[in-house]
Amino acid sequence: MGRCIWAGTAASVLIVAGGIIVGPGASSHGPALRLAGYAASYAGIVTLVGAWLYLGRALARSPGTPSSVVLGALVAWGLPMLCGPVLFSRDIFSYAAQGREIVVGINPYHHGPAALGGGAYLPYVSRMWADARSPYGPFFLGIDALIVRHAGQHVMVAVGLLRLLACAGVALLAVALPRLASSCGADPSSALWLGVLNPLMLLHVVSGGHNEGLMLGLMVAGLACAREGRFAAGLVLCLVAATVKMPAAVGALYVGADWIRSCPDGLARARATLRLVATALATAVTLTAAAGLGWGWLGTVTTPTRVKSALSVTTDIGQAAGKVLTGLGAGVPAGWALSTARLVGLGAALALAGLLLASGSRRPSAAGVGLTLLAVVALGPVIQPWYVLWGMVPLAAAGPGRFRPVLIYISAGLCLLVLPDGRAVTGLVMVGFMAGTGAVSVMSYV
């Protein structure tokens, strides 16, 4: 296992070295140097994925391995990325700009960062998101504003503090996930390996700074509390997670359902229902009032759908159908096929989510949450590689069973689909990467 950990550490250093040349905030360089930067980063990613796969195989062959081994690997692999530049996404610059909006009195639920009109923060924001309203909840934006207020005009200070916030979520996850796994009868070390040491977590949360880290840390802590019988605390934590990003509301639904199911009779269930409704309302109202931005966060959750993701099945079907209908001269409104396909996908995801919730007593809540969120991602209108973590992390705690090889393959493949500067890999290159990574996964793990 020691060799795997050293290999992963070297891989992280290589990723950072390449990212300094070709990352989102890198200076302009000549073609030869940029090619060297991409080569170094991709060599590092492939090595990191390989080290992760081999460590997973070693853990599978040595049941009962202490969680400290995986946590040691997490620190060794994550620290170089945390100390390096932001890689694989520019989203964290949008976070900082939204915080700046709040500081200067602009509501990010009403206006995108372009409303800043200039200044230190706006130039770092991707053009795609410059006029986009914030899809994040009041808890996250409240902390975001505090960070930016402290950083002032120093954008990189704000970004560094936001990355530390994401890593604080990962640290909470590293504490809560083994507890949840143990309560579900799963191996804590294996859960940490799949859910926290996952290269997607390292590349897109530790390095990229996505707020999935904070959302998942709070949600898993809530699920762990509920599993231990502390339903009110679990519900509050999941609701706070949902005010970071809305998908965590699925965790709150399952905690509430478990709370009601734990009651011995109808009267107790009625009392529990009243308590959970009161707790949910009090939490939402308190956090929304504290942020001082109103309830706009409930109406901006569709902001990410402006991206036409090549990984989204429903988006691909909708776009293809639209081209066919246009070619046939059907005369349907522009975008109708795409909107219809996306709505059908979301409807199917909601139906599956309802079935999973209704049959929740047959499996640990962590499994239900994980499967539901994976369905939402798979059938949703937009898929980003790090979205897969929404369902993978709780499912890792529940013991993924027959889904384990699939989750491993998906994790390994998605790591290669975003360039260090945040641009997506598409077309035949994407197919080639997925096929190659699948072969490596099979050879390394099976």
CSV table of C-alpha atoms in Angstrom, one decimal:
chain,number,residue,atom,x,y,z
A,1,MET,CA,0.0,0.0,0.0
A,2,GLY,CA,2.9,2.3,0.7
A,3,ARG,CA,4.0,2.3,-3.0
A,4,CYS,CA,0.4,3.2,-4.0
A,5,ILE,CA,0.4,6.2,-1.7
A,6,TRP,CA,3.8,7.4,-2.9
A,7,ALA,CA,2.7,7.0,-6.5
A,8,GLY,CA,-0.5,9.0,-5.8
A,9,THR,CA,1.5,11.8,-4.1
A,10,ALA,CA,3.9,12.0,-7.1
A,11,ALA,CA,0.9,12.1,-9.4
A,12,SER,CA,-0.7,15.0,-7.5
A,13,VAL,CA,2.6,16.9,-7.8
A,14,LEU,CA,2.7,16.2,-11.5
A,15,ILE,CA,-0.9,17.4,-12.0
A,16,VAL,CA,-0.1,20.7,-10.1
A,17,ALA,CA,3.1,21.2,-12.1
A,18,GLY,CA,1.2,20.9,-15.4
A,19,GLY,CA,-1.6,23.0,-14.0
A,20,ILE,CA,0.6,25.9,-13.3
A,21,ILE,CA,1.2,26.2,-17.0
A,22,VAL,CA,-2.3,25.4,-18.4
A,23,GLY,CA,-4.7,26.0,-15.5
A,24,PRO,CA,-7.6,28.5,-15.5
A,25,GLY,CA,-5.5,31.4,-14.2
A,26,ALA,CA,-2.3,30.6,-15.9
A,27,SER,CA,-0.3,33.1,-18.0
A,28,SER,CA,-0.1,32.8,-21.7
A,29,HIS,CA,2.6,30.4,-22.9
A,30,GLY,CA,3.8,29.1,-26.2
A,31,PRO,CA,2.3,26.0,-27.9
A,32,ALA,CA,5.3,23.8,-26.9
A,33,LEU,CA,5.1,24.7,-23.2
A,34,ARG,CA,1.3,24.4,-23.1
A,35,LEU,CA,1.6,20.9,-24.7
A,36,ALA,CA,4.1,20.0,-22.0
A,37,GLY,CA,1.7,21.3,-19.3
A,38,TYR,CA,-1.2,19.2,-20.7
A,39,ALA,CA,1.0,16.1,-21.0
A,40,ALA,CA,2.2,16.5,-17.4
A,41,SER,CA,-1.3,17.0,-16.0
A,42,TYR,CA,-2.7,14.0,-17.9
A,43,ALA,CA,0.2,11.8,-17.0
A,44,GLY,CA,-0.5,12.8,-13.4
A,45,ILE,CA,-4.2,12.1,-13.7
A,46,VAL,CA,-3.6,8.6,-15.2
A,47,THR,CA,-1.1,7.8,-12.5
A,48,LEU,CA,-3.4,9.1,-9.7
A,49,VAL,CA,-6.3,6.9,-11.1
A,50,GLY,CA,-4.0,3.9,-11.3
A,51,ALA,CA,-2.7,4.4,-7.7
A,52,TRP,CA,-6.3,4.7,-6.5
A,53,LEU,CA,-7.3,1.5,-8.3
A,54,TYR,CA,-4.4,-0.5,-6.9
A,55,LEU,CA,-5.0,0.8,-3.4
A,56,GLY,CA,-8.6,-0.2,-3.7
A,57,ARG,CA,-7.6,-3.7,-4.7
A,58,ALA,CA,-5.1,-3.9,-1.8
A,59,LEU,CA,-7.9,-2.9,0.6
A,60,ALA,CA,-10.2,-5.5,-0.9
A,61,ARG,CA,-7.5,-8.2,-0.3
A,62,SER,CA,-6.9,-7.0,3.3
A,63,PRO,CA,-10.3,-6.7,5.1
A,64,GLY,CA,-10.1,-4.7,8.3
A,65,THR,CA,-7.4,-2.3,7.2
A,66,PRO,CA,-7.5,0.7,9.5
A,67,SER,CA,-9.2,3.9,8.1
A,68,SER,CA,-6.0,5.8,9.0
A,69,VAL,CA,-4.3,4.2,5.9
A,70,VAL,CA,-6.9,5.8,3.6
A,71,LEU,CA,-6.9,9.1,5.5
A,72,GLY,CA,-3.1,9.2,5.2
A,73,ALA,CA,-3.4,8.8,1.5
A,74,LEU,CA,-6.0,11.5,1.4
A,75,VAL,CA,-3.7,14.0,3.1
A,76,ALA,CA,-0.7,12.9,1.0
A,77,TRP,CA,-2.6,13.2,-2.3
A,78,GLY,CA,-4.7,16.2,-1.4
A,79,LEU,CA,-2.1,18.5,0.1
A,80,PRO,CA,-0.2,19.2,-3.2
A,81,MET,CA,-3.4,20.0,-4.9
A,82,LEU,CA,-4.6,22.3,-2.2
A,83,CYS,CA,-1.2,24.1,-2.3
A,84,GLY,CA,-1.4,24.4,-6.1
A,85,PRO,CA,-3.5,26.6,-8.3
A,86,VAL,CA,-7.3,26.1,-9.0
A,87,LEU,CA,-7.6,23.5,-11.7
A,88,PHE,CA,-10.4,21.9,-13.8
A,89,SER,CA,-13.0,24.6,-13.4
A,90,ARG,CA,-13.5,28.4,-13.1
A,91,ASP,CA,-16.6,28.0,-10.9
A,92,ILE,CA,-14.9,29.0,-7.8
A,93,PHE,CA,-14.3,32.4,-9.4
A,94,SER,CA,-18.0,32.7,-9.9
A,95,TYR,CA,-18.5,31.9,-6.2
A,96,ALA,CA,-16.2,34.7,-5.3
A,97,ALA,CA,-17.9,37.2,-7.6
A,98,GLN,CA,-21.3,36.3,-6.2
A,99,GLY,CA,-19.9,37.0,-2.7
A,100,ARG,CA,-18.6,40.3,-4.0
A,101,GLU,CA,-22.1,41.1,-5.3
A,102,ILE,CA,-23.5,40.7,-1.8
A,103,VAL,CA,-20.8,42.8,-0.3
A,104,VAL,CA,-21.6,45.7,-2.6
A,105,GLY,CA,-25.4,45.4,-2.2
A,106,ILE,CA,-26.4,43.3,-5.3
A,107,ASN,CA,-28.6,40.3,-4.8
A,108,PRO,CA,-27.0,37.4,-6.7
A,109,TYR,CA,-30.4,35.7,-7.0
A,110,HIS,CA,-31.6,38.6,-9.1
A,111,HIS,CA,-28.4,39.5,-11.0
A,112,GLY,CA,-25.3,37.7,-12.3
A,113,PRO,CA,-21.7,38.8,-11.7
A,114,ALA,CA,-21.8,41.0,-14.7
A,115,ALA,CA,-23.8,43.4,-12.6
A,116,LEU,CA,-20.6,44.3,-10.8
A,117,GLY,CA,-19.7,46.3,-13.9
A,118,GLY,CA,-16.0,45.6,-13.6
A,119,GLY,CA,-13.6,45.5,-10.6
A,120,ALA,CA,-11.2,42.9,-9.5
A,121,TYR,CA,-13.6,39.9,-9.5
A,122,LEU,CA,-15.5,40.0,-12.7
A,123,PRO,CA,-12.5,39.3,-15.1
A,124,TYR,CA,-12.0,35.9,-13.6
A,125,VAL,CA,-15.6,34.8,-14.2
A,126,SER,CA,-16.3,32.6,-17.2
A,127,ARG,CA,-18.3,34.5,-19.9
A,128,MET,CA,-21.0,31.7,-19.8
A,129,TRP,CA,-21.8,32.5,-16.2
A,130,ALA,CA,-21.3,36.3,-16.1
A,131,ASP,CA,-25.0,37.0,-16.3
A,132,ALA,CA,-26.2,33.8,-14.5
A,133,ARG,CA,-28.1,34.1,-11.3
A,134,SER,CA,-26.7,32.1,-8.4
A,135,PRO,CA,-28.1,28.6,-7.9
A,136,TYR,CA,-26.6,28.2,-4.5
A,137,GLY,CA,-28.4,28.3,-1.1
A,138,PRO,CA,-28.3,31.1,1.5
A,139,PHE,CA,-26.0,29.2,3.9
A,140,PHE,CA,-23.3,29.0,1.3
A,141,LEU,CA,-23.7,32.5,0.0
A,142,GLY,CA,-23.8,33.9,3.5
A,143,ILE,CA,-20.4,32.3,4.2
A,144,ASP,CA,-19.2,33.3,0.7
A,145,ALA,CA,-20.0,37.0,1.5
A,146,LEU,CA,-18.2,36.8,4.8
A,147,ILE,CA,-15.1,35.4,3.1
A,148,VAL,CA,-15.1,38.0,0.3
A,149,ARG,CA,-15.7,40.9,2.8
A,150,HIS,CA,-12.6,39.7,4.7
A,151,ALA,CA,-10.6,39.4,1.4
A,152,GLY,CA,-11.5,42.8,0.1
A,153,GLN,CA,-10.2,43.3,-3.5
A,154,HIS,CA,-7.7,40.4,-3.2
A,155,VAL,CA,-9.4,37.8,-5.4
A,156,MET,CA,-6.9,35.1,-4.8
A,157,VAL,CA,-7.3,35.4,-1.0
A,158,ALA,CA,-11.0,34.9,-1.4
A,159,VAL,CA,-10.5,32.0,-3.7
A,160,GLY,CA,-8.0,30.4,-1.3
A,161,LEU,CA,-10.4,30.7,1.6
A,162,LEU,CA,-13.3,29.3,-0.5
A,163,ARG,CA,-11.0,26.3,-1.3
A,164,LEU,CA,-10.4,25.9,2.4
A,165,LEU,CA,-14.1,25.9,3.0
A,166,ALA,CA,-14.5,23.1,0.4
A,167,CYS,CA,-11.7,21.1,2.1
A,168,ALA,CA,-13.4,21.6,5.5
A,169,GLY,CA,-16.4,19.8,4.0
A,170,VAL,CA,-14.1,17.0,2.9
A,171,ALA,CA,-12.7,16.8,6.4
A,172,LEU,CA,-16.2,16.6,7.8
A,173,LEU,CA,-16.9,13.9,5.3
A,174,ALA,CA,-13.8,11.9,6.3
A,175,VAL,CA,-15.1,11.9,9.9
A,176,ALA,CA,-18.8,11.2,9.2
A,177,LEU,CA,-18.5,8.7,6.3
A,178,PRO,CA,-16.8,5.9,8.4
A,179,ARG,CA,-19.5,6.3,11.1
A,180,LEU,CA,-22.3,6.0,8.6
A,181,ALA,CA,-20.6,3.0,6.9
A,182,SER,CA,-20.2,1.2,10.2
A,183,SER,CA,-23.8,1.8,11.1
A,184,CYS,CA,-24.8,0.3,7.7
A,185,GLY,CA,-22.6,-2.7,8.1
A,186,ALA,CA,-20.1,-1.6,5.4
A,187,ASP,CA,-16.3,-1.5,5.7
A,188,PRO,CA,-15.3,2.1,6.8
A,189,SER,CA,-12.0,1.9,4.9
A,190,SER,CA,-13.6,0.8,1.7
A,191,ALA,CA,-16.2,3.6,2.0
A,192,LEU,CA,-13.5,6.2,2.5
A,193,TRP,CA,-11.6,4.9,-0.5
A,194,LEU,CA,-14.6,5.0,-2.8
A,195,GLY,CA,-16.3,8.1,-1.4
A,196,VAL,CA,-13.5,10.5,-0.2
A,197,LEU,CA,-10.2,9.4,-1.7
A,198,ASN,CA,-12.0,9.1,-5.1
A,199,PRO,CA,-10.0,11.0,-7.7
A,200,LEU,CA,-13.1,13.0,-8.6
A,201,MET,CA,-13.1,14.4,-5.1
A,202,LEU,CA,-9.5,15.3,-5.2
A,203,LEU,CA,-9.6,16.9,-8.7
A,204,HIS,CA,-12.9,18.7,-8.5
A,205,VAL,CA,-13.3,19.5,-4.8
A,206,VAL,CA,-9.8,19.8,-3.3
A,207,SER,CA,-8.2,21.2,-6.4
A,208,GLY,CA,-11.3,22.8,-8.1
A,209,GLY,CA,-12.9,24.0,-4.9
A,210,HIS,CA,-16.5,23.0,-5.8
A,211,ASN,CA,-19.0,23.4,-2.9
A,212,GLU,CA,-20.0,19.7,-3.3
A,213,GLY,CA,-17.5,19.1,-0.5
A,214,LEU,CA,-19.4,21.2,2.0
A,215,MET,CA,-22.7,19.9,0.8
A,216,LEU,CA,-21.7,16.3,1.1
A,217,GLY,CA,-19.9,16.7,4.4
A,218,LEU,CA,-23.0,18.2,6.0
A,219,MET,CA,-25.4,15.7,4.4
A,220,VAL,CA,-23.5,12.6,5.3
A,221,ALA,CA,-23.1,13.9,8.9
A,222,GLY,CA,-26.8,14.3,9.0
A,223,LEU,CA,-27.4,10.8,7.7
A,224,ALA,CA,-25.0,9.4,10.3
A,225,CYS,CA,-26.8,11.3,13.1
A,226,ALA,CA,-30.2,9.9,11.9
A,227,ARG,CA,-28.8,6.4,11.7
A,228,GLU,CA,-27.8,6.8,15.4
A,229,GLY,CA,-31.3,7.8,16.3
A,230,ARG,CA,-30.6,11.6,16.5
A,231,PHE,CA,-33.2,12.5,13.9
A,232,ALA,CA,-33.7,16.2,14.7
A,233,ALA,CA,-29.9,16.9,14.5
A,234,GLY,CA,-29.7,14.8,11.3
A,235,LEU,CA,-32.6,16.7,9.7
A,236,VAL,CA,-31.1,20.1,10.5
A,237,LEU,CA,-27.7,19.0,9.1
A,238,CYS,CA,-29.3,17.8,5.9
A,239,LEU,CA,-31.3,20.9,5.5
A,240,VAL,CA,-28.2,23.1,6.1
A,241,ALA,CA,-26.6,21.0,3.3
A,242,ALA,CA,-29.6,21.7,1.1
A,243,THR,CA,-29.0,25.5,1.6
A,244,VAL,CA,-25.5,24.9,0.1
A,245,LYS,CA,-26.8,23.0,-2.9
A,246,MET,CA,-30.4,21.7,-3.4
A,247,PRO,CA,-29.6,18.0,-4.1
A,248,ALA,CA,-29.0,17.5,-0.4
A,249,ALA,CA,-32.7,17.9,0.2
A,250,VAL,CA,-33.0,14.2,-0.8
A,251,GLY,CA,-31.0,13.4,2.4
A,252,ALA,CA,-33.5,15.5,4.5
A,253,LEU,CA,-36.4,13.6,2.9
A,254,TYR,CA,-34.9,10.2,3.9
A,255,VAL,CA,-34.1,11.4,7.4
A,256,GLY,CA,-37.7,12.6,7.8
A,257,ALA,CA,-39.1,9.3,6.5
A,258,ASP,CA,-36.8,7.3,8.9
A,259,TRP,CA,-37.9,9.5,11.8
A,260,ILE,CA,-41.6,8.7,11.1
A,261,ARG,CA,-41.0,5.0,10.5
A,262,SER,CA,-39.2,4.8,13.9
A,263,CYS,CA,-42.3,5.7,15.8
A,264,PRO,CA,-44.3,2.8,17.4
A,265,ASP,CA,-47.8,4.0,16.7
A,266,GLY,CA,-49.9,6.5,14.8
A,267,LEU,CA,-50.0,9.2,17.5
A,268,ALA,CA,-46.2,9.1,17.8
A,269,ARG,CA,-45.9,9.3,14.0
A,270,ALA,CA,-48.2,12.4,14.0
A,271,ARG,CA,-46.1,14.1,16.6
A,272,ALA,CA,-42.9,13.3,14.8
A,273,THR,CA,-44.4,14.7,11.6
A,274,LEU,CA,-45.2,17.9,13.3
A,275,ARG,CA,-41.7,18.1,14.8
A,276,LEU,CA,-40.0,17.5,11.5
A,277,VAL,CA,-42.1,20.0,9.7
A,278,ALA,CA,-41.5,22.6,12.4
A,279,THR,CA,-37.7,21.9,12.3
A,280,ALA,CA,-37.6,22.1,8.6
A,281,LEU,CA,-39.4,25.4,8.5
A,282,ALA,CA,-37.4,26.9,11.3
A,283,THR,CA,-34.1,25.9,9.7
A,284,ALA,CA,-35.1,27.3,6.3
A,285,VAL,CA,-36.5,30.5,7.6
A,286,THR,CA,-33.5,31.1,9.9
A,287,LEU,CA,-30.9,30.5,7.3
A,288,THR,CA,-32.7,32.5,4.6
A,289,ALA,CA,-33.3,35.5,7.0
A,290,ALA,CA,-29.6,35.4,8.2
A,291,ALA,CA,-28.4,35.6,4.6
A,292,GLY,CA,-30.7,38.6,3.9
A,293,LEU,CA,-31.2,37.7,0.3
A,294,GLY,CA,-34.8,36.5,0.3
A,295,TRP,CA,-36.2,33.3,-1.1
A,296,GLY,CA,-34.8,33.7,-4.6
A,297,TRP,CA,-32.7,30.6,-4.0
A,298,LEU,CA,-35.7,28.4,-4.6
A,299,GLY,CA,-36.2,29.8,-8.1
A,300,THR,CA,-32.6,29.7,-9.4
A,301,VAL,CA,-31.9,25.9,-9.2
A,302,THR,CA,-32.3,25.7,-13.0
A,303,THR,CA,-29.4,28.0,-13.7
A,304,PRO,CA,-27.0,25.2,-14.5
A,305,THR,CA,-29.3,24.0,-17.3
A,306,ARG,CA,-28.0,26.7,-19.7
A,307,VAL,CA,-25.1,24.2,-20.3
A,308,LYS,CA,-25.7,21.7,-23.1
A,309,SER,CA,-23.8,18.8,-21.5
A,310,ALA,CA,-22.6,16.1,-23.9
A,311,LEU,CA,-22.7,13.6,-20.9
A,312,SER,CA,-26.4,14.1,-20.4
A,313,VAL,CA,-28.5,11.4,-22.1
A,314,THR,CA,-31.7,13.5,-22.1
A,315,THR,CA,-29.9,16.5,-23.6
A,316,ASP,CA,-28.3,14.4,-26.3
A,317,ILE,CA,-31.6,12.8,-27.2
A,318,GLY,CA,-33.4,16.2,-27.2
A,319,GLN,CA,-30.8,17.8,-29.4
A,320,ALA,CA,-30.8,14.9,-31.9
A,321,ALA,CA,-34.6,14.8,-32.0
A,322,GLY,CA,-34.7,18.6,-32.6
A,323,LYS,CA,-32.3,18.2,-35.6
A,324,VAL,CA,-34.5,15.4,-37.0
A,325,LEU,CA,-37.7,17.4,-36.6
A,326,THR,CA,-36.1,20.4,-38.2
A,327,GLY,CA,-34.9,18.3,-41.1
A,328,LEU,CA,-38.4,16.9,-41.6
A,329,GLY,CA,-39.9,20.4,-41.6
A,330,ALA,CA,-42.1,19.7,-38.6
A,331,GLY,CA,-42.3,23.4,-37.7
A,332,VAL,CA,-42.0,22.9,-33.9
A,333,PRO,CA,-40.6,25.8,-31.8
A,334,ALA,CA,-36.9,26.0,-31.4
A,335,GLY,CA,-35.7,24.1,-28.4
A,336,TRP,CA,-39.0,22.2,-28.0
A,337,ALA,CA,-37.5,18.8,-28.4
A,338,LEU,CA,-34.7,19.5,-26.0
A,339,SER,CA,-37.1,20.9,-23.3
A,340,THR,CA,-39.4,17.9,-23.7
A,341,ALA,CA,-36.6,15.3,-23.5
A,342,ARG,CA,-35.3,17.0,-20.4
A,343,LEU,CA,-38.7,17.1,-18.7
A,344,VAL,CA,-39.3,13.5,-19.5
A,345,GLY,CA,-35.9,12.6,-18.0
A,346,LEU,CA,-36.7,14.6,-14.8
A,347,GLY,CA,-40.1,13.0,-14.6
A,348,ALA,CA,-38.5,9.5,-14.8
A,349,ALA,CA,-36.0,10.5,-12.2
A,350,LEU,CA,-38.7,11.7,-9.8
A,351,ALA,CA,-40.8,8.6,-10.4
A,352,LEU,CA,-37.8,6.4,-9.5
A,353,ALA,CA,-37.0,8.6,-6.5
A,354,GLY,CA,-40.6,8.1,-5.3
A,355,LEU,CA,-40.3,4.3,-5.6
A,356,LEU,CA,-37.0,4.3,-3.8
A,357,LEU,CA,-38.4,6.4,-0.9
A,358,ALA,CA,-41.6,4.3,-0.7
A,359,SER,CA,-39.5,1.1,-0.4
A,360,GLY,CA,-36.9,2.8,1.9
A,361,SER,CA,-37.4,0.3,4.8
A,362,ARG,CA,-35.8,-2.4,2.7
A,363,ARG,CA,-32.4,-0.7,2.6
A,364,PRO,CA,-30.3,1.8,4.6
A,365,SER,CA,-31.3,5.4,3.9
A,366,ALA,CA,-27.8,6.1,2.6
A,367,ALA,CA,-28.4,3.6,-0.2
A,368,GLY,CA,-31.7,5.2,-1.0
A,369,VAL,CA,-30.2,8.7,-1.0
A,370,GLY,CA,-27.3,7.5,-3.2
A,371,LEU,CA,-29.4,5.7,-5.7
A,372,THR,CA,-31.9,8.6,-5.9
A,373,LEU,CA,-29.2,11.2,-6.6
A,374,LEU,CA,-27.5,9.0,-9.1
A,375,ALA,CA,-30.8,8.7,-10.9
A,376,VAL,CA,-31.3,12.5,-10.8
A,377,VAL,CA,-27.8,13.0,-12.3
A,378,ALA,CA,-28.1,10.2,-14.9
A,379,LEU,CA,-31.5,11.4,-16.2
A,380,GLY,CA,-31.0,15.1,-15.5
A,381,PRO,CA,-30.5,17.9,-18.0
A,382,VAL,CA,-26.9,18.6,-17.1
A,383,ILE,CA,-24.1,16.3,-16.0
A,384,GLN,CA,-20.7,17.5,-14.7
A,385,PRO,CA,-18.2,14.9,-13.6
A,386,TRP,CA,-18.3,16.0,-10.0
A,387,TYR,CA,-22.1,15.7,-9.9
A,388,VAL,CA,-21.6,11.9,-9.7
A,389,LEU,CA,-20.2,12.4,-6.2
A,390,TRP,CA,-23.7,13.4,-5.0
A,391,GLY,CA,-24.9,9.8,-5.1
A,392,MET,CA,-21.6,7.9,-5.0
A,393,VAL,CA,-20.6,9.2,-1.6
A,394,PRO,CA,-23.7,8.0,0.4
A,395,LEU,CA,-23.8,4.8,-1.7
A,396,ALA,CA,-20.2,4.1,-0.7
A,397,ALA,CA,-21.3,4.3,3.0
A,398,ALA,CA,-24.1,1.9,2.4
A,399,GLY,CA,-22.0,-0.7,0.6
A,400,PRO,CA,-22.5,-0.4,-3.1
A,401,GLY,CA,-22.5,-4.2,-3.7
A,402,ARG,CA,-23.0,-5.0,-7.4
A,403,PHE,CA,-22.8,-1.3,-8.3
A,404,ARG,CA,-19.2,-1.1,-7.1
A,405,PRO,CA,-17.5,-2.0,-10.4
A,406,VAL,CA,-19.7,0.4,-12.2
A,407,LEU,CA,-19.0,3.3,-9.8
A,408,ILE,CA,-15.2,2.6,-10.0
A,409,TYR,CA,-15.3,2.7,-13.8
A,410,ILE,CA,-17.4,5.8,-13.9
A,411,SER,CA,-15.0,7.5,-11.4
A,412,ALA,CA,-11.9,6.6,-13.4
A,413,GLY,CA,-13.4,7.6,-16.7
A,414,LEU,CA,-14.8,10.9,-15.7
A,415,CYS,CA,-11.5,12.1,-14.3
A,416,LEU,CA,-10.2,12.4,-17.9
A,417,LEU,CA,-13.1,14.4,-19.4
A,418,VAL,CA,-12.2,17.9,-18.1
A,419,LEU,CA,-9.0,19.7,-19.2
A,420,PRO,CA,-6.9,21.4,-16.5
A,421,ASP,CA,-8.2,24.8,-17.7
A,422,GLY,CA,-11.8,23.7,-17.2
A,423,ARG,CA,-12.7,23.0,-20.8
A,424,ALA,CA,-14.5,19.7,-21.5
A,425,VAL,CA,-13.2,16.9,-23.6
A,426,THR,CA,-15.8,15.8,-26.2
A,427,GLY,CA,-16.3,13.7,-29.3
A,428,LEU,CA,-14.1,10.8,-30.3
A,429,VAL,CA,-11.5,11.9,-27.8
A,430,MET,CA,-14.0,11.5,-25.0
A,431,VAL,CA,-15.0,8.0,-26.3
A,432,GLY,CA,-11.3,7.0,-26.5
A,433,PHE,CA,-10.6,8.2,-23.0
A,434,MET,CA,-13.6,6.3,-21.6
A,435,ALA,CA,-12.7,3.1,-23.4
A,436,GLY,CA,-9.1,3.3,-22.4
A,437,THR,CA,-9.9,4.0,-18.8
A,438,GLY,CA,-12.4,1.2,-18.7
A,439,ALA,CA,-9.7,-1.2,-19.9
A,440,VAL,CA,-7.3,0.1,-17.2
A,441,SER,CA,-10.0,-0.2,-14.6
A,442,VAL,CA,-10.6,-3.8,-15.5
A,443,MET,CA,-7.0,-4.8,-15.6
A,444,SER,CA,-6.1,-2.9,-12.4
A,445,TYR,CA,-9.0,-3.9,-10.2
A,446,VAL,CA,-10.5,-7.2,-11.3
